[in-house]
Structures are given as C-alpha cells and as structure tokens.
Coordinates of C-alpha atoms and ligand atoms in Angstrom, one line a residue:
M98 CA -36.5 -10.7 2.6
T99 CA -36.0 -7.6 0.5
G100 CA -35.7 -3.9 0.9
D101 CA -34.6 -2.0 4.0
D102 CA -35.7 -4.7 6.4
A103 CA -33.1 -7.0 4.8
R104 CA -30.3 -4.6 5.7
L105 CA -30.2 -5.0 9.5
L106 CA -31.0 -7.8 11.9
D107 CA -33.8 -7.2 14.3
D108 CA -31.3 -6.5 17.1
G109 CA -29.5 -3.8 15.0
R110 CA -26.2 -5.7 14.6
P111 CA -24.6 -5.4 11.2
F112 CA -24.8 -8.6 9.2
V113 CA -21.5 -9.8 7.7
V114 CA -21.0 -12.8 5.5
L115 CA -17.6 -14.3 6.1
G116 CA -16.5 -16.2 3.0
V117 CA -13.7 -18.7 3.4
S118 CA -12.0 -20.3 0.4
A119 CA -9.4 -23.0 0.3
G120 CA -6.1 -21.7 1.5
I121 CA -3.9 -22.4 4.5
A122 CA -4.8 -19.0 5.8
A123 CA -8.3 -20.3 6.4
Y124 CA -7.2 -20.9 10.0
K125 CA -6.8 -17.1 10.4
A126 CA -10.4 -16.7 9.3
V127 CA -11.4 -18.4 12.6
E128 CA -9.7 -15.6 14.5
L129 CA -11.3 -13.0 12.2
C130 CA -14.7 -14.5 12.9
R131 CA -14.2 -14.3 16.7
L132 CA -12.9 -10.7 16.4
L133 CA -16.0 -9.6 14.4
V134 CA -18.4 -11.4 16.8
D135 CA -16.7 -9.8 19.8
A136 CA -17.1 -6.4 18.1
G137 CA -20.9 -6.9 17.9
V138 CA -21.2 -8.1 14.3
H139 CA -23.6 -10.9 13.3
V140 CA -21.3 -13.3 11.3
A141 CA -22.7 -15.8 8.8
P142 CA -19.8 -18.1 7.7
V143 CA -19.9 -19.5 4.2
L144 CA -17.1 -22.0 3.4
T145 CA -16.2 -23.6 0.1
E146 CA -16.1 -27.4 0.1
R147 CA -12.3 -27.3 -0.3
A148 CA -11.9 -24.8 2.6
T149 CA -12.9 -27.6 4.9
R150 CA -9.7 -29.4 4.0
F151 CA -7.9 -26.7 6.0
V152 CA -10.4 -25.9 8.8
G153 CA -13.6 -27.7 9.9
R154 CA -17.1 -26.2 9.7
A155 CA -17.7 -27.1 13.4
T156 CA -15.1 -24.5 14.4
F157 CA -17.0 -21.8 12.7
D158 CA -20.4 -23.2 14.0
A159 CA -19.0 -22.8 17.5
L160 CA -17.8 -19.2 17.1
A161 CA -20.1 -17.6 14.5
S162 CA -23.6 -16.1 15.0
E163 CA -25.3 -18.7 12.9
P164 CA -24.5 -22.2 11.5
T165 CA -21.9 -22.4 8.7
Q166 CA -23.3 -22.9 5.2
M167 CA -21.5 -24.5 2.3
S168 CA -24.0 -25.5 -0.3
V169 CA -26.8 -23.8 -2.2
W170 CA -28.8 -27.0 -1.3
D171 CA -28.4 -26.6 2.5
E172 CA -31.7 -24.7 3.0
V173 CA -34.9 -25.2 1.1
S174 CA -36.4 -21.8 1.8
P175 CA -35.4 -19.1 1.6
I176 CA -32.9 -19.7 -1.1
P177 CA -29.6 -19.3 0.9
H178 CA -27.5 -17.3 -1.6
T179 CA -30.3 -14.8 -2.1
R180 CA -30.9 -14.6 1.6
L181 CA -27.3 -14.1 2.4
G182 CA -26.6 -11.7 -0.5
Q183 CA -29.7 -9.5 0.3
R184 CA -29.3 -9.5 4.0
A185 CA -25.6 -8.8 4.1
D186 CA -24.4 -5.3 5.1
L187 CA -20.9 -6.4 3.9
I188 CA -19.2 -9.6 2.6
V189 CA -15.6 -10.3 3.5
V190 CA -13.7 -13.1 1.8
A191 CA -10.7 -14.2 3.8
P192 CA -8.7 -15.9 2.5
A193 CA -9.5 -15.2 -1.1
T194 CA -7.4 -17.7 -3.2
A195 CA -6.3 -17.1 -6.8
D196 CA -9.0 -19.5 -7.8
L197 CA -11.7 -17.7 -5.9
L198 CA -10.7 -14.3 -7.3
A199 CA -10.7 -15.8 -10.8
R200 CA -14.2 -17.2 -10.4
Y201 CA -15.5 -14.0 -8.8
A202 CA -14.0 -11.8 -11.5
A203 CA -15.4 -14.0 -14.3
G204 CA -18.9 -14.1 -12.6
I205 CA -18.8 -17.8 -12.2
A206 CA -21.3 -18.9 -9.6
D207 CA -20.7 -22.5 -9.0
D208 CA -20.9 -22.8 -5.2
L209 CA -22.6 -21.0 -2.4
L210 CA -19.8 -18.4 -1.8
T211 CA -19.5 -17.3 -5.4
T212 CA -23.2 -17.4 -5.9
T213 CA -23.7 -15.1 -2.9
L214 CA -21.0 -12.8 -4.2
V215 CA -22.7 -12.5 -7.6
A216 CA -26.1 -12.2 -5.9
T217 CA -25.3 -9.3 -3.6
A218 CA -25.4 -5.5 -3.8
A219 CA -23.5 -5.2 -0.5
P220 CA -19.9 -3.9 -0.3
V221 CA -17.4 -6.7 -0.7
V222 CA -13.9 -6.9 0.7
V223 CA -11.5 -9.6 -0.5
C224 CA -8.3 -10.6 1.4
P225 CA -6.0 -12.4 -1.0
A226 CA -3.7 -15.1 0.3
M227 CA -1.4 -17.2 -1.9
H228 CA 2.2 -18.0 -2.7
T229 CA 4.4 -15.1 -3.9
E230 CA 4.6 -16.5 -7.5
M231 CA 0.8 -16.8 -7.7
W232 CA 0.3 -13.3 -6.2
A233 CA 2.7 -11.8 -8.8
H234 CA 1.0 -13.7 -11.7
P235 CA -0.6 -11.3 -14.2
S236 CA -3.9 -13.3 -14.2
V237 CA -4.2 -12.7 -10.4
Q238 CA -3.4 -9.0 -10.7
D239 CA -5.7 -8.6 -13.7
N240 CA -8.6 -10.3 -11.8
L241 CA -8.0 -8.0 -8.8
A242 CA -7.9 -4.9 -11.1
T243 CA -11.2 -6.1 -12.6
L244 CA -12.8 -6.5 -9.2
R245 CA -11.4 -3.2 -8.0
S246 CA -12.9 -1.5 -11.0
R247 CA -16.3 -2.9 -10.0
G248 CA -15.9 -1.4 -6.5
V249 CA -14.6 -4.4 -4.7
S250 CA -12.2 -3.5 -1.9
V251 CA -9.0 -5.3 -1.3
V252 CA -7.1 -5.8 2.0
P253 CA -3.7 -6.6 0.4
P254 CA -1.5 -9.5 1.6
E255 CA 1.6 -8.8 3.6
D256 CA 5.2 -10.0 3.4
G257 CA 6.2 -12.9 5.6
R258 CA 6.5 -16.6 6.1
L259 CA 4.3 -18.6 3.7
A260 CA 3.2 -22.2 3.8
G261 CA 6.2 -24.4 3.0
G262 CA 8.6 -22.0 4.8
D263 CA 9.3 -19.6 2.0
I264 CA 9.4 -15.9 2.8
G265 CA 7.7 -13.5 0.5
S266 CA 4.6 -11.5 -0.4
G267 CA 1.2 -13.1 -0.4
R268 CA 0.6 -13.9 3.3
M269 CA -3.0 -12.9 4.2
A270 CA -3.3 -9.7 6.2
E271 CA -3.6 -10.3 10.0
P272 CA -7.1 -10.9 11.3
A273 CA -6.9 -7.7 13.4
T274 CA -6.1 -5.7 10.2
I275 CA -9.0 -7.2 8.3
A276 CA -11.4 -6.8 11.2
A277 CA -10.4 -3.1 11.6
A278 CA -11.0 -2.5 7.9
V279 CA -14.4 -4.3 8.0
L280 CA -15.5 -2.3 11.1
E281 CA -14.3 0.9 9.6
M282 CA -16.3 0.2 6.4
L283 CA -19.4 -0.7 8.4
A284 CA -19.1 2.5 10.4
A285 CA -18.8 4.5 7.2
G286 CA -22.0 2.8 5.8
G287 CA -20.0 0.6 3.5
A288 CA -17.5 3.2 2.2
P289 CA -14.1 1.7 2.2
S290 CA -11.2 3.2 4.2
P291 CA -8.2 4.5 2.2
D292 CA -6.4 1.2 2.9
V293 CA -9.0 -0.9 1.1
I294 CA -10.5 1.7 -1.2
G295 CA -8.3 0.8 -4.2
D296 CA -8.5 4.4 -5.5
L297 CA -5.0 4.2 -7.0
S298 CA -5.9 1.0 -8.9
G299 CA -4.4 1.1 -12.4
V300 CA -2.0 3.8 -11.5
T301 CA 1.8 3.3 -11.5
V302 CA 3.5 5.2 -8.7
L303 CA 7.3 5.6 -8.6
V304 CA 8.8 6.6 -5.2
S305 CA 12.4 7.4 -4.2
A306 CA 13.4 7.1 -0.5
G307 CA 16.4 7.4 1.8
G308 CA 19.6 9.3 1.8
T309 CA 22.1 8.6 -0.9
R310 CA 25.7 7.5 0.1
E311 CA 28.6 8.9 -1.7
A312 CA 31.8 6.9 -1.3
I313 CA 35.1 8.5 -0.1
D314 CA 36.8 5.1 -0.2
P315 CA 35.6 1.5 0.2
V316 CA 34.7 1.9 3.9
R317 CA 33.7 5.6 4.2
F318 CA 30.9 7.6 2.7
I319 CA 29.1 11.0 2.9
T320 CA 25.4 10.7 3.7
N321 CA 22.6 12.6 5.5
R322 CA 20.1 12.0 8.2
S323 CA 17.3 10.6 6.1
S324 CA 16.0 7.2 7.3
G325 CA 13.7 6.5 4.3
K326 CA 10.7 6.1 6.6
Q327 CA 8.5 8.7 4.9
G328 CA 9.3 7.4 1.4
H329 CA 8.6 3.8 2.4
A330 CA 5.4 4.9 4.0
V331 CA 4.3 6.7 0.8
A332 CA 5.1 3.5 -1.2
D333 CA 3.3 1.3 1.3
A334 CA 0.2 3.5 1.3
A335 CA 0.1 3.7 -2.5
A336 CA 0.4 -0.1 -2.7
R337 CA -2.4 -0.6 -0.2
R338 CA -4.6 1.8 -2.2
G339 CA -4.1 -0.4 -5.3
A340 CA -1.3 1.3 -7.1
T341 CA 1.5 -0.6 -8.9
V342 CA 4.5 0.7 -7.0
V343 CA 8.1 0.9 -7.8
L344 CA 10.3 2.0 -4.9
V345 CA 13.9 3.1 -5.5
T346 CA 15.6 3.2 -2.1
T347 CA 18.8 3.3 -0.2
S348 CA 17.0 2.4 3.0
S349 CA 16.6 -0.9 4.9
Q350 CA 13.2 0.0 6.2
P351 CA 10.5 -2.7 5.7
R352 CA 9.6 -3.2 2.1
P353 CA 6.0 -2.4 1.1
S354 CA 4.2 -5.6 0.2
G355 CA 3.8 -6.0 -3.6
A356 CA 6.1 -3.2 -4.6
L357 CA 9.0 -3.6 -7.0
V358 CA 12.0 -2.5 -4.9
I359 CA 15.2 -1.3 -6.5
E360 CA 18.0 -0.9 -4.1
V361 CA 20.6 1.9 -4.9
E362 CA 23.3 3.6 -3.0
T363 CA 24.5 6.7 -4.8
A364 CA 22.8 9.7 -6.4
E365 CA 24.0 8.5 -9.7
Q366 CA 22.5 5.0 -9.3
M367 CA 19.3 6.6 -8.0
E368 CA 19.2 8.9 -11.1
T369 CA 19.6 6.0 -13.5
A370 CA 16.8 4.0 -11.9
M371 CA 14.4 6.9 -11.5
L372 CA 14.8 8.2 -15.1
A373 CA 14.3 4.7 -16.5
K374 CA 11.3 3.9 -14.3
A375 CA 9.7 7.3 -14.8
E376 CA 9.2 6.5 -18.4
T377 CA 6.2 4.3 -17.5
A378 CA 5.1 6.0 -14.2
D379 CA 1.9 8.0 -13.8
V380 CA 3.1 9.5 -10.6
V381 CA 6.7 10.2 -9.5
I382 CA 7.3 11.1 -5.8
M383 CA 10.9 12.2 -5.0
A384 CA 11.0 11.6 -1.2
A385 CA 14.7 10.7 -1.2
A386 CA 17.4 13.0 0.3
V387 CA 19.8 13.1 -2.6
A388 CA 23.3 14.3 -1.9
D389 CA 24.1 17.6 -3.6
F390 CA 27.8 16.9 -3.6
R391 CA 30.0 13.8 -3.9
P392 CA 33.7 13.2 -3.6
K393 CA 35.3 13.9 -7.0
L394 CA 37.4 10.8 -6.8
A395 CA 36.5 7.9 -4.5
A396 CA 39.7 6.0 -3.5
D397 CA 39.8 2.3 -4.7
V398 CA 41.5 1.2 -1.5
K399 CA 41.0 2.3 2.1
L400 CA 42.7 5.6 3.0
H401 CA 44.9 5.1 6.0
K402 CA 45.7 7.7 8.8
A403 CA 49.4 7.3 8.1
D404 CA 48.9 8.7 4.6
G405 CA 47.7 12.0 6.2
I406 CA 44.4 13.8 6.1
P407 CA 43.0 13.6 2.5
D408 CA 41.8 16.7 0.7
L409 CA 38.2 15.9 0.0
L410 CA 37.4 17.5 -3.4
L411 CA 33.7 17.6 -4.0
E412 CA 31.7 17.9 -7.2
P413 CA 27.9 18.5 -7.7
T414 CA 25.5 15.6 -8.4
N415 CA 22.8 16.0 -10.9
D416 CA 19.4 17.3 -9.7
I417 CA 17.2 14.2 -10.3
L418 CA 13.9 15.9 -9.7
A419 CA 14.7 18.8 -12.0
E420 CA 15.6 16.3 -14.7
L421 CA 12.4 14.4 -14.1
G422 CA 10.6 17.7 -14.5
R423 CA 12.3 18.3 -17.9
R424 CA 11.5 14.8 -19.1
R425 CA 8.0 14.6 -17.7
R426 CA 5.5 12.6 -19.7
P427 CA 2.2 14.3 -20.6
G428 CA -0.2 13.9 -17.6
Q429 CA 2.5 12.6 -15.3
V430 CA 2.2 13.9 -11.8
L431 CA 5.5 15.0 -10.2
V432 CA 5.9 15.5 -6.4
G433 CA 9.0 16.8 -4.6
F434 CA 10.0 17.1 -1.0
A435 CA 11.7 20.0 0.7
A436 CA 13.2 19.4 4.1
E437 CA 14.0 22.9 5.5
T438 CA 15.1 24.4 8.8
D439 CA 14.2 28.0 8.0
D440 CA 12.0 30.1 5.6
V441 CA 10.1 26.9 4.8
R442 CA 7.4 28.4 2.7
E443 CA 9.6 30.6 0.6
R444 CA 12.2 27.9 0.0
A445 CA 9.5 25.3 -0.8
L446 CA 7.8 27.6 -3.3
A447 CA 11.1 28.5 -4.9
K448 CA 12.0 24.8 -5.4
M449 CA 8.5 24.0 -6.7
Q450 CA 9.0 26.7 -9.3
A451 CA 12.6 25.8 -10.2
K452 CA 11.9 22.0 -10.5
Q453 CA 8.5 22.3 -12.2
V454 CA 6.6 20.0 -9.8
D455 CA 2.9 19.7 -9.2
L456 CA 3.2 19.3 -5.5
M457 CA 6.0 20.3 -3.0
V458 CA 5.8 18.6 0.4
A459 CA 7.6 20.8 2.8
N460 CA 8.6 20.1 6.4
D461 CA 10.4 22.0 9.0
V462 CA 12.9 19.4 10.2
S463 CA 14.0 21.6 13.1
A464 CA 10.6 21.1 14.7
P465 CA 10.2 18.4 17.4
E466 CA 9.1 14.9 16.2
V467 CA 9.2 16.1 12.5
G468 CA 11.2 14.7 9.6
F469 CA 14.4 12.7 9.7
D470 CA 14.3 9.4 11.4
H471 CA 11.1 10.2 13.4
D472 CA 8.0 8.0 13.0
T473 CA 5.9 11.1 12.8
N474 CA 5.9 14.1 10.5
A475 CA 4.1 17.4 9.9
V476 CA 4.1 18.8 6.4
T477 CA 2.6 21.5 4.3
I478 CA 1.7 20.5 0.8
F479 CA 2.1 23.3 -1.7
G480 CA 0.3 22.9 -5.1
A481 CA 1.4 24.5 -8.3
D482 CA -2.3 25.4 -8.5
G483 CA -1.9 27.6 -5.4
A484 CA -3.6 25.2 -3.0
V485 CA -1.9 24.8 0.3
V486 CA -2.8 21.8 2.6
F487 CA -1.3 21.6 6.2
V488 CA -1.0 18.1 7.6
P489 CA -0.5 18.4 11.4
L490 CA 1.8 16.0 13.3
A491 CA 0.8 12.4 12.5
A492 CA 2.3 9.0 11.8
K493 CA 4.3 9.0 8.5
Y494 CA 1.8 6.5 7.1
E495 CA -1.1 9.0 7.7
V496 CA 1.0 11.8 6.2
A497 CA 1.6 9.5 3.2
N498 CA -2.1 9.1 2.7
A499 CA -2.6 12.8 3.0
I500 CA -0.1 13.3 0.2
L501 CA -1.7 10.7 -2.0
D502 CA -5.1 12.3 -1.3
R503 CA -3.6 15.4 -3.0
V504 CA -2.1 13.5 -5.8
L505 CA -5.3 11.6 -6.7
P506 CA -7.3 14.5 -8.3
L507 CA -4.2 15.5 -10.3
I508 CA -3.9 12.1 -12.0
G509 CA -6.8 12.7 -14.4
G510 CA -5.9 11.2 -17.7
A511 CA -2.8 9.4 -16.4
R512 CA -4.8 6.3 -15.3
T513 CA -3.9 3.4 -17.6
Ligands
LIG808 N1 16.6 16.4 -5.3 C1 17.0 15.7 -6.4 N2 18.3 15.6 -6.7 C2 19.2 16.3 -6.0 C3 18.9 17.1 -4.9 C4 17.5 17.1 -4.6 O1 16.2 15.0 -7.0 N3 20.5 16.2 -6.4 C5 15.2 16.5 -4.9 C6 14.8 15.9 -3.6 O2 14.6 14.5 -3.6 C7 13.6 16.7 -3.2 C8 13.8 18.0 -3.8 O3 14.8 17.8 -4.9 O4 12.5 16.1 -3.7 C9 14.3 19.1 -2.9 O5 15.5 18.7 -2.3 P1 16.3 19.6 -1.3 O6 17.5 18.9 -0.8 O7 15.3 20.1 -0.3 O8 16.7 20.8 -2.2 P2 17.9 21.1 -3.1 O9 17.4 21.4 -4.5 O10 19.0 20.1 -2.9 O11 18.4 22.5 -2.5 P3 19.1 22.9 -1.1 O12 19.8 21.6 -0.7 O13 20.0 24.0 -1.5 O14 18.1 23.3 -0.2

C-alpha cells in the first residue's frame, strides 16, 4: 500500500504504531495502548523480543486494534515493516530504552521495530525510560539530540521512583501525558506540540527563580513573596522543549526533570552561580525576585529580645541582571522580569533599557490571580525590538511557553 490510501484506514481512524522496547516501563505501554484505542486510534503494537521479558504479547493482542508483531518474518506479504512504516500516521515508542535510541540514531535496523522506524516517513515520538545515570550519559543525550535534529519528537521522562527503588530522573512519562501528546500531534496533522517539539534542542537555557533570603541572624531573614513557581515553570517548559537547562533557585518547588539545579539562598550566592553559568548559556532568564537590600551585618548568633530591638542597617545588593547585561556573550539572549504594582509599562520599559535586556516580562502583581504564589499569571512581554506581546491569564506553564516562543526567534546564531 502506497500513497494517500496508505495514510488512513478505511474507517478513517488514525493508524498509530506503538513500539515497545525492553524496559520495565513496558507495563505502562499497556495503559497507553488502551488510552489510544479508547480515543479512537487504530493501534498496531510492535514489541522487541526482549520487551516480552517485561510484558506478554497476549496482553497487547487483547487490547490493541490488530495482533502484536515482533518479527520481520511474521507476515509473508505484505512485508510487515514496509506496511507498518507506510501506513502509520504516527509512530510512538514507549518505552524507548537507551539501546533502542542508540540503534535508531545509528540507523541500525535489526528487528521489526527499528526496521519500521527507518522505513517510515511518518512523525515519530520517542518516550525515553531508563535509570538516572543512563539518562544523564552523554551517549544517550547525544543520540536524542541526533534524533531531535532529524525531526523526532521526545516526550521526556519525569522524576520519580525508578526500578530498584531509587528516586531520580528517567521514569517514563505517564501514559496519559504520552497519549495527550500523540492525540495533539495527530490533530495537528503530525505537527508536534511545544512539549514534544524539541525546538530548543541544542540550546542551553539558564533560569533563576524564587526570592532570595538575606540573613539577619541564624534564624531570621528578609525575603519577599516570590514562590519560584514562574521560574520553575520556565525551566520545566524549556527542558521539555529540548533545552539543556540550568536552574539557580531558592525555591522548593518541584524540580524540572533533567535540569541541573543549583540551590542558593542569598543574592550574593545567586549572583556567583548566575555569572558562572551564564558564561556557557545561550539564553539567560532572570525570573528570581532578588533582594535589593540586605542587612549590613548578619549576627553570628541568634538575637534575643532581652538585648533590645536591633538597628537593622541595610546595604544594597548587586544588580545581577544588569551585570549579566554588561557581561553578555555575543548572541546571548537576556530576559528580565518586572513585577510591578503601578505604571507597569513605563517601569518595565525603563528597566529593559537600564539593564540592556532583549525581553522584559512585566506583570501587574496587584491584579487578581497574577504573580506571586499564584498558579496563574498574566504578563506583557516587551521586546527591545519594540514588539509587545500580551499573554492573558493562564497557567504559569502556559505563560512560560509563551515567553519561550518569544525567545526562540532571538536565538539565531546562539544554537550550539
Ligand atoms: N534583579 C537582579 N538583581 C537585583 C534586583 C533585580 O537581577 N539585585 C533582576 C530581577 O531578577 C528582574 C529584574 O532585575 O529580572 C527587575 O527586578 P525588579 O525587582 O522588578 O526591579 P529592580 O531593578 O529591583 O527595581 P525596583 O525594585 O526599584 O522596582
């Protein structure tokens, strides 16, 4: 079967090949299969031989739209990998092991699944699942970068409990997350959603988040209302879009999977980390609420009431964003935030000018459901090029993607 008639089944249902390789997360592929079939997708399962050590083909036979296939020798005619590859509207590989990714990236076609992957022009989504150390290994990340550069979409793994009881990054995304990405891509005619698009692949994004804490004594500090939610959402969204992410944070919000997280407390510690990491970053996003003043002298021991009310002498902190602007590498994209309660536009534009940033993300934190500690935000993104984008009230993750959408065209030559 070739041409247009190969793209859709007679009944109009999209045809999805579900590839399953040999990882413990194979059991989650059963649920993924069921979710896709329930959503009206024709699911053709293809298991590797070793995947059946984790889950039996009979399970998929019972749930999928057609019998499970495992071998290029299963069917005499038509040739199975060609049939599957040509007929597929989309191929999703879940779980994709380190071994599967390596073989696919190298173009090795030594079983039905890899042969089908090499024989298809359909969009492909891979869902990596492996132990944290394997996920962090350069060979795995290089193979993923290669696949992304060829248009393969990635639903990245999440943090959580792994086989053997360890906690870490590498656990396959939940079946519902993968199913949603697949259905979104099918609805968009194969175009990946921002989550799986990998459009920041090869880009290093440095993000700061949270309010700094400036010590008065060992038990007291001065801080602000920032929760770190927006900064963590930016880091999370950037990682899901394929960026290498470094997050410098004071916040205990969930850590984005796959990001290098540097925990800091004070403005001074944040400055040290940001200036060091900015040397190799393509994009720097200063979402943190940095204290403008800190106690001139923090007491070494707890101050007691009986000693009387202390005179709190304050001194200014350094402006990290302004320093990043001065030290900016050629081609580096610099993004600042401005949380305001009045004259939002004027103040944001003045800060953009003073700190020499490409984009200033301004929000009116006095508006309901906006800014500090809320799960939602509404921002206006001012560009040094004069462009202004208003992002109405939305989840902080959506706002994060809107900011990254504005960053993307500015990256230009920064991609490494
Ligand atoms: N910022 C920074 N270092 C500081 C203060 C602020 O890097 N010491 C950064 C923030 O992370 C933000 C931007 O500068 O990206 C604007 O911060 P904001 O607090 O709105 O402005 P300030 O310059 O501190 O001015 P003001 O507090 O007077 O509004």
